[in-house]
Structure formats: C-alpha cells, structure tokens
mmCIF file of C-alpha atoms and ligand atoms in Angstrom:
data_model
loop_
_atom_site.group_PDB
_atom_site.id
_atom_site.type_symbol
_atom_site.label_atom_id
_atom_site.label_comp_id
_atom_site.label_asym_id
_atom_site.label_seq_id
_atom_site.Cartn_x
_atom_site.Cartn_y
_atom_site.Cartn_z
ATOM 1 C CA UNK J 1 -26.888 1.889 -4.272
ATOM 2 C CA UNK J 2 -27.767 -0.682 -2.284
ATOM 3 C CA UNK J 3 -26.818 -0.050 1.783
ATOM 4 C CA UNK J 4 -25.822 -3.416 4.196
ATOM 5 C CA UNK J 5 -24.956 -3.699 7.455
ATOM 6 C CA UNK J 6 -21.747 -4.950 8.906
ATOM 7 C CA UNK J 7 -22.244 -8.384 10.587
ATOM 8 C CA UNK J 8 -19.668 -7.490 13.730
ATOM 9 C CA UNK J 9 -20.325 -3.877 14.349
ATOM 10 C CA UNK J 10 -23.710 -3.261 12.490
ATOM 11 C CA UNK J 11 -22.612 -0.532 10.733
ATOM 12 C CA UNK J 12 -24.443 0.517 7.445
ATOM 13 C CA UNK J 13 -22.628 1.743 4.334
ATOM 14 C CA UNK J 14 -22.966 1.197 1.067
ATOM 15 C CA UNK J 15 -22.725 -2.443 -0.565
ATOM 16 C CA UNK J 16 -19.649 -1.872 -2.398
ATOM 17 C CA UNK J 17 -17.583 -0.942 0.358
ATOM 18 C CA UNK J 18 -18.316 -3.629 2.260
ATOM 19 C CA UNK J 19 -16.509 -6.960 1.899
ATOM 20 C CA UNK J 20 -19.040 -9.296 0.787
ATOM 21 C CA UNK J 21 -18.986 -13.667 2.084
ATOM 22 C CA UNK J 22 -20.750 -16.325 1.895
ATOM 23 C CA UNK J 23 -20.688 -20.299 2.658
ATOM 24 C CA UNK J 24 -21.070 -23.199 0.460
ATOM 25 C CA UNK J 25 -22.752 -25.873 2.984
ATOM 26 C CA UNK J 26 -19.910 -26.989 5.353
ATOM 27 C CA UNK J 27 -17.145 -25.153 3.369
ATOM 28 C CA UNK J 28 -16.467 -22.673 5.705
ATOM 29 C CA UNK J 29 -16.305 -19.169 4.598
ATOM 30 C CA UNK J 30 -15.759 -17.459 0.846
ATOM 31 C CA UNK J 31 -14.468 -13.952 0.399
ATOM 32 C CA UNK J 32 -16.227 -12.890 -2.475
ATOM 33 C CA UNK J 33 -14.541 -9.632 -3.473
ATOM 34 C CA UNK J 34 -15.863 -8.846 -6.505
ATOM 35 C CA UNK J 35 -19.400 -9.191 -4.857
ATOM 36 C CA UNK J 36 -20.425 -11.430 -7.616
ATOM 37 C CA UNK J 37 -21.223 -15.241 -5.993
ATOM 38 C CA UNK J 38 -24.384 -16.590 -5.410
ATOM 39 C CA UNK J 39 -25.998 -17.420 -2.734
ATOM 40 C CA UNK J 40 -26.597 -15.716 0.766
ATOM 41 C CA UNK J 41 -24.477 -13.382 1.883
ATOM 42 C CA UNK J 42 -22.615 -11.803 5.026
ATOM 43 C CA UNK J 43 -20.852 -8.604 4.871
ATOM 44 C CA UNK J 44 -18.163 -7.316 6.897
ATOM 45 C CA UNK J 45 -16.059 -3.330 7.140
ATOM 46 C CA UNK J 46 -12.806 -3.234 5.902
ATOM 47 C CA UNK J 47 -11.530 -3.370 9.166
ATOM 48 C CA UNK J 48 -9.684 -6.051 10.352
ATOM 49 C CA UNK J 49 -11.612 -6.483 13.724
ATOM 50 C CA UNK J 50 -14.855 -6.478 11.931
ATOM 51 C CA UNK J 51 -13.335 -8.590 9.084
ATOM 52 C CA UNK J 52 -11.903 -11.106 11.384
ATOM 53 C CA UNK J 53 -14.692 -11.109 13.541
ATOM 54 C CA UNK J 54 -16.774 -12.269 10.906
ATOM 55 C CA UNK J 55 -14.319 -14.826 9.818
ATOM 56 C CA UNK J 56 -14.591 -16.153 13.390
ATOM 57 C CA UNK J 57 -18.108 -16.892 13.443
ATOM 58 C CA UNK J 58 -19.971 -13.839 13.613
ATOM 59 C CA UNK J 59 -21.201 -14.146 10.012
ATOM 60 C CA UNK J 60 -23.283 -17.617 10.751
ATOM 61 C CA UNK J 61 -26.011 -15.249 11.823
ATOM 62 C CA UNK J 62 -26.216 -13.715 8.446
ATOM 63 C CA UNK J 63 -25.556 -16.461 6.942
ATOM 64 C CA UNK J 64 -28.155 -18.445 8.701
ATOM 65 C CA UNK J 65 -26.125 -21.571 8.917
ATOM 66 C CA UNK J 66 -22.997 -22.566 11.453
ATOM 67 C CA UNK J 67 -20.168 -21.649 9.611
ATOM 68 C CA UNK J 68 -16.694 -23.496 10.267
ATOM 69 C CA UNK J 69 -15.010 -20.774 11.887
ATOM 70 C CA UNK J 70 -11.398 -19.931 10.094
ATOM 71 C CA UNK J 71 -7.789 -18.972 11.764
ATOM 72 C CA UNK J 72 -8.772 -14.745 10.533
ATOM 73 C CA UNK J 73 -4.690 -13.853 10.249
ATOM 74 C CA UNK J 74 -3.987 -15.787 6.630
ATOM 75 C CA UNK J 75 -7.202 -14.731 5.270
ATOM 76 C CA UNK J 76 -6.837 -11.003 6.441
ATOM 77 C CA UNK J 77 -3.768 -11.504 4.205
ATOM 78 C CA UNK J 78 -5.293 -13.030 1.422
ATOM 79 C CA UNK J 79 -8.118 -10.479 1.261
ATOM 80 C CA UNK J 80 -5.480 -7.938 1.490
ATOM 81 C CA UNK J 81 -3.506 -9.370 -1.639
ATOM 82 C CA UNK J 82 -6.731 -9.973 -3.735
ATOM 83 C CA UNK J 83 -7.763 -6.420 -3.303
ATOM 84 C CA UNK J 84 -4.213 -5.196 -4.246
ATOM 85 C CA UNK J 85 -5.147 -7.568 -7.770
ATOM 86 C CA UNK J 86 -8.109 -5.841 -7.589
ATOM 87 C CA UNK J 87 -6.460 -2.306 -7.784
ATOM 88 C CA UNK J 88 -3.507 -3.354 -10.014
ATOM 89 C CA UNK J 89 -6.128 -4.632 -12.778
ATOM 90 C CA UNK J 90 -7.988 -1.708 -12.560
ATOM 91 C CA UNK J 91 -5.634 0.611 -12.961
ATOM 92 C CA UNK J 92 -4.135 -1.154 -16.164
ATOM 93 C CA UNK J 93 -7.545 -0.847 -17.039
ATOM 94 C CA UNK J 94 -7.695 2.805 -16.446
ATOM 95 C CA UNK J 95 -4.625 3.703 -18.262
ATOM 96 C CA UNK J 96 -5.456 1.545 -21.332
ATOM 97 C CA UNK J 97 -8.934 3.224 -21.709
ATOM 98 C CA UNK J 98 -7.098 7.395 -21.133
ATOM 99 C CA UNK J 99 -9.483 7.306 -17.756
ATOM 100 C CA UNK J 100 -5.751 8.304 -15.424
ATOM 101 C CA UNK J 101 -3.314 10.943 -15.565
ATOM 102 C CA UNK J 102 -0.343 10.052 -15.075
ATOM 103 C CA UNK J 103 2.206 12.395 -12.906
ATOM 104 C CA UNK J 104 1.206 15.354 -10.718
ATOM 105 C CA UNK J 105 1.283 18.286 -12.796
ATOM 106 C CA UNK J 106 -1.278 16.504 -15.397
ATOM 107 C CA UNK J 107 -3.145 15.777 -12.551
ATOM 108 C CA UNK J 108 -3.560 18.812 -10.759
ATOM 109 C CA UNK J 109 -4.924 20.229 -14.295
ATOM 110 C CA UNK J 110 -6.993 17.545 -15.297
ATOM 111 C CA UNK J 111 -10.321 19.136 -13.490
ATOM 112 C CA UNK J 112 -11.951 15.894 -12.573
ATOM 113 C CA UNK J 113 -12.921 15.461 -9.027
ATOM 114 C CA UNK J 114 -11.598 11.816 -8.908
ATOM 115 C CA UNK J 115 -9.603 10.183 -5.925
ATOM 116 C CA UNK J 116 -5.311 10.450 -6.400
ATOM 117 C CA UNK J 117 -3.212 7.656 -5.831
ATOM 118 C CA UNK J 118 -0.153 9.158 -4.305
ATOM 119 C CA UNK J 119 3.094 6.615 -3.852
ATOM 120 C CA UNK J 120 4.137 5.643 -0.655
ATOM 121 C CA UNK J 121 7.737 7.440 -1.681
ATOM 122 C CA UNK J 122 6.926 10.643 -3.563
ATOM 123 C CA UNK J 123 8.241 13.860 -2.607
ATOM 124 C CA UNK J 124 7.408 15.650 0.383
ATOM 125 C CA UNK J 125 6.246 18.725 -1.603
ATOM 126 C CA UNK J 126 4.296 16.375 -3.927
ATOM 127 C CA UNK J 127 2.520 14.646 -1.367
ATOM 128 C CA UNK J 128 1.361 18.045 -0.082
ATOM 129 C CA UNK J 129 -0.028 19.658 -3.488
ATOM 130 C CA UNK J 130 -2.113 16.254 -4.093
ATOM 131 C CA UNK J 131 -2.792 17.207 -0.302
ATOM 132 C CA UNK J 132 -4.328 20.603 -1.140
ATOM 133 C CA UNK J 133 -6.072 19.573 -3.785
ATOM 134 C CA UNK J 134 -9.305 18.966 -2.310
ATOM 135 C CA UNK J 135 -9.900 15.319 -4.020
ATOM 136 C CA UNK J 136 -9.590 12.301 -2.126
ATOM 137 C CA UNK J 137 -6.258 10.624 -1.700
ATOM 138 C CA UNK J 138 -4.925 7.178 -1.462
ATOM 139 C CA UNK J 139 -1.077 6.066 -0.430
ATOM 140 C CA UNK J 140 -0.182 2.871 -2.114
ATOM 141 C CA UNK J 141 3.021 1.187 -3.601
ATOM 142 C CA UNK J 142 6.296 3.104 -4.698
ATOM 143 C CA UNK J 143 6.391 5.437 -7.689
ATOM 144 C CA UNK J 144 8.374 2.178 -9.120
ATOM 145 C CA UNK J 145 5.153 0.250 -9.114
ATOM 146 C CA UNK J 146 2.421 3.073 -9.698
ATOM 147 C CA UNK J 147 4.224 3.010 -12.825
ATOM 148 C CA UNK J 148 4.454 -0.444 -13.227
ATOM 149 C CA UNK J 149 0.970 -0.712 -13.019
ATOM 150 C CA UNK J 150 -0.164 2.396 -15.240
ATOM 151 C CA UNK J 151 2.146 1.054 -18.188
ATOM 152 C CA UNK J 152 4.388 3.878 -18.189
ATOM 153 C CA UNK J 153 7.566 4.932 -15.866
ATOM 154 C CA UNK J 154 8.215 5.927 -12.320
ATOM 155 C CA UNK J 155 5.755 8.222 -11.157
ATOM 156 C CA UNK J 156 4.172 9.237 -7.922
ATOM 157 C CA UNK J 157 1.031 10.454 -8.717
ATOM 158 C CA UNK J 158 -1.939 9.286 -10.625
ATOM 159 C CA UNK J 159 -5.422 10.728 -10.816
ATOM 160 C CA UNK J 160 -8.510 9.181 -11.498
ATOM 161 C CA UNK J 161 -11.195 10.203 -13.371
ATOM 162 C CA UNK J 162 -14.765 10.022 -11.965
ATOM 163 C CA UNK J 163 -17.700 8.379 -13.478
ATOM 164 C CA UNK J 164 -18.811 4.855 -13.896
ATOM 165 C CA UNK J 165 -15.557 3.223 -15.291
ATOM 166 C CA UNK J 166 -13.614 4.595 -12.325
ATOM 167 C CA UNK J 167 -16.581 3.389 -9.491
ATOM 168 C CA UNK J 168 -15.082 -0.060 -9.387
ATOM 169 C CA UNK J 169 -11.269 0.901 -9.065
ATOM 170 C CA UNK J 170 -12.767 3.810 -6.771
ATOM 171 C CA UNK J 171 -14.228 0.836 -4.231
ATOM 172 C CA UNK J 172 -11.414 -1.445 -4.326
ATOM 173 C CA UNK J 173 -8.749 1.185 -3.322
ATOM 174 C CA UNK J 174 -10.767 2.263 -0.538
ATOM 175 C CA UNK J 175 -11.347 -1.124 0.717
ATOM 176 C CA UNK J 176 -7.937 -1.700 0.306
ATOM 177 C CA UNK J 177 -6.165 0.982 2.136
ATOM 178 C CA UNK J 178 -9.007 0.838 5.054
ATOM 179 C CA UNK J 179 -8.089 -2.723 5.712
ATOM 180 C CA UNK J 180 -4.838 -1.276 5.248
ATOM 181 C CA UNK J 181 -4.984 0.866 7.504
ATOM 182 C CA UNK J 182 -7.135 -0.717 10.237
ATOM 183 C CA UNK J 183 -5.517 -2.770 13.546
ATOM 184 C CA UNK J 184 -6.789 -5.596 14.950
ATOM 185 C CA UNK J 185 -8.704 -4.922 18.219
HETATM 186 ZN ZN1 ZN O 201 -17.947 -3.357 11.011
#
C-alpha cells in the first residue's frame, strides 16, 4: 500500500488514510475522498489542523501551483459530512452482502478480527464488552441510526468483518472519527 506524506505536518501513513486534494487550474482546492480524481495530488491527516492547514495554502507546494486559498471551517464540515456518506454507504453495503453482524452478542462470537462500530448511546456494560474485546472500536451515531443504516432495528453494536470488502468502510470510519475527533490548533 502505497505510503504519502502529510503536506502540513509531514507525516507518513498509508495512502488511504490520508485525505487526498487536488486543483483544477485556478479552481481552488478539491477534496477528493474517494481518492479517485486525476491529476496531481496533495494529501493531508485527518486532523483538522493539518486538514485546514492544507486548505489554507499549504498544499500549493504539493500541488506545484498557487492554490486559491479557502475559508477551512465550511469545508472541514463538508469533508466531515461526505465521509459520514462514505460510512453510511458502506455499511448498507456491508449488511446487504452478510459482511456485519448486527448486535453485540453476534458480534462478540463472530471470530473475525474486524473493527466494531459501537453507538454513541449504547449501554454502559455494552460499550465495555466491545471494549474488552481486543478489536478496534469506533463511536458513531445512535443505536437509532446504526440501525438505520444496517437495514435492520435499533442496535448498538455492529462488527465488521475483515478482508478486502471491509478495507474501504475500514478507511472511511477511521478518517471519519479522527477528523472527528481532532481540534483545531
Ligand atoms: Zn498532518
């Protein structure tokens, strides 16, 4: 997997957790989420300082043009909302093709090593088996819209399965709750 460096704070990761932009000749800056427009790009944490900073004007560098440098606050937000798309489609997705469990006993059984979405209002008790269980965990929406979102009722756990289906969903919820979770220096 291909690694990139963070235009702001020169950080390496991996591509795919990195959000990805570019610039159409005197268009200013594109957030290209799902990493799949042409052209040169920048790439930026999902952190809103690094994010931002590259929104500013950091990216031209990268870029190797002068970008038009945007107001970062509504386009933190927008990034924010497309990656909750992101997540939402994906986990449709998921549950259409048997790749979630759905609820936290199924979970806890399933075996696969997968991240766990755990809602933002599950149980206290809930929130600390999915805890204990060793595999990564992610707080997002209510157990109203986890269930929304898998198809099926209230619930406030799902599990993920690993493997190449998953990798997408997998990125886009970690972006997500990193920007999520980030403050603005
Ligand atoms: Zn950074």
């Amino acid at each position: 997997m291909p690694m990139r460096r963070c235009t702001v704070c020169r950080v390496e990761l991996r591509q795919e957790r990195l959000i990805r932009l570019v610039s159409f000749d005197g268009k200013g800056i594109t957030v290209d989420l799902r990493g799949k427009l042409p052209g040169r790009g920048a790439y930026a944490c999902a952190q809103r300082r690094c994010l931002s900073g590259a929104l500013k004007g950091a990216a031209s560098r990268s870029l190797r043009q002068s970008v038009r440098a945007t107001e970062p606050e509504n386009r933190l937000k927008e990034v924010e909302e497309g990656l909750l798309r992101l997540v939402r489609e994906g986990l449709s997705l998921s549950a259409r093709r048997q790749g979630l469990t759905i609820g936290l006993k199924e979970t806890l059984q399933d075996g696969s090593a997968g991240p766990v979405v755990a809602a933002k209002d599950c149980s206290e008790r809930t929130r600390k088996m999915v805890d204990q269980s060793e595999r990564d965990v992610y707080v997002l929406g209510t157990q109203e819209e986890l269930g929304h979102w898998s198809g099926r009722g209230p619930t406030g756990v799902l599990g993920l399965s690993e493997g190449p289906a998953a990798h997408r969903l997998i990125n886009n919820l970690a972006r997500l709750c990193s920007l999520r979770a980030s403050q603005v220096a």
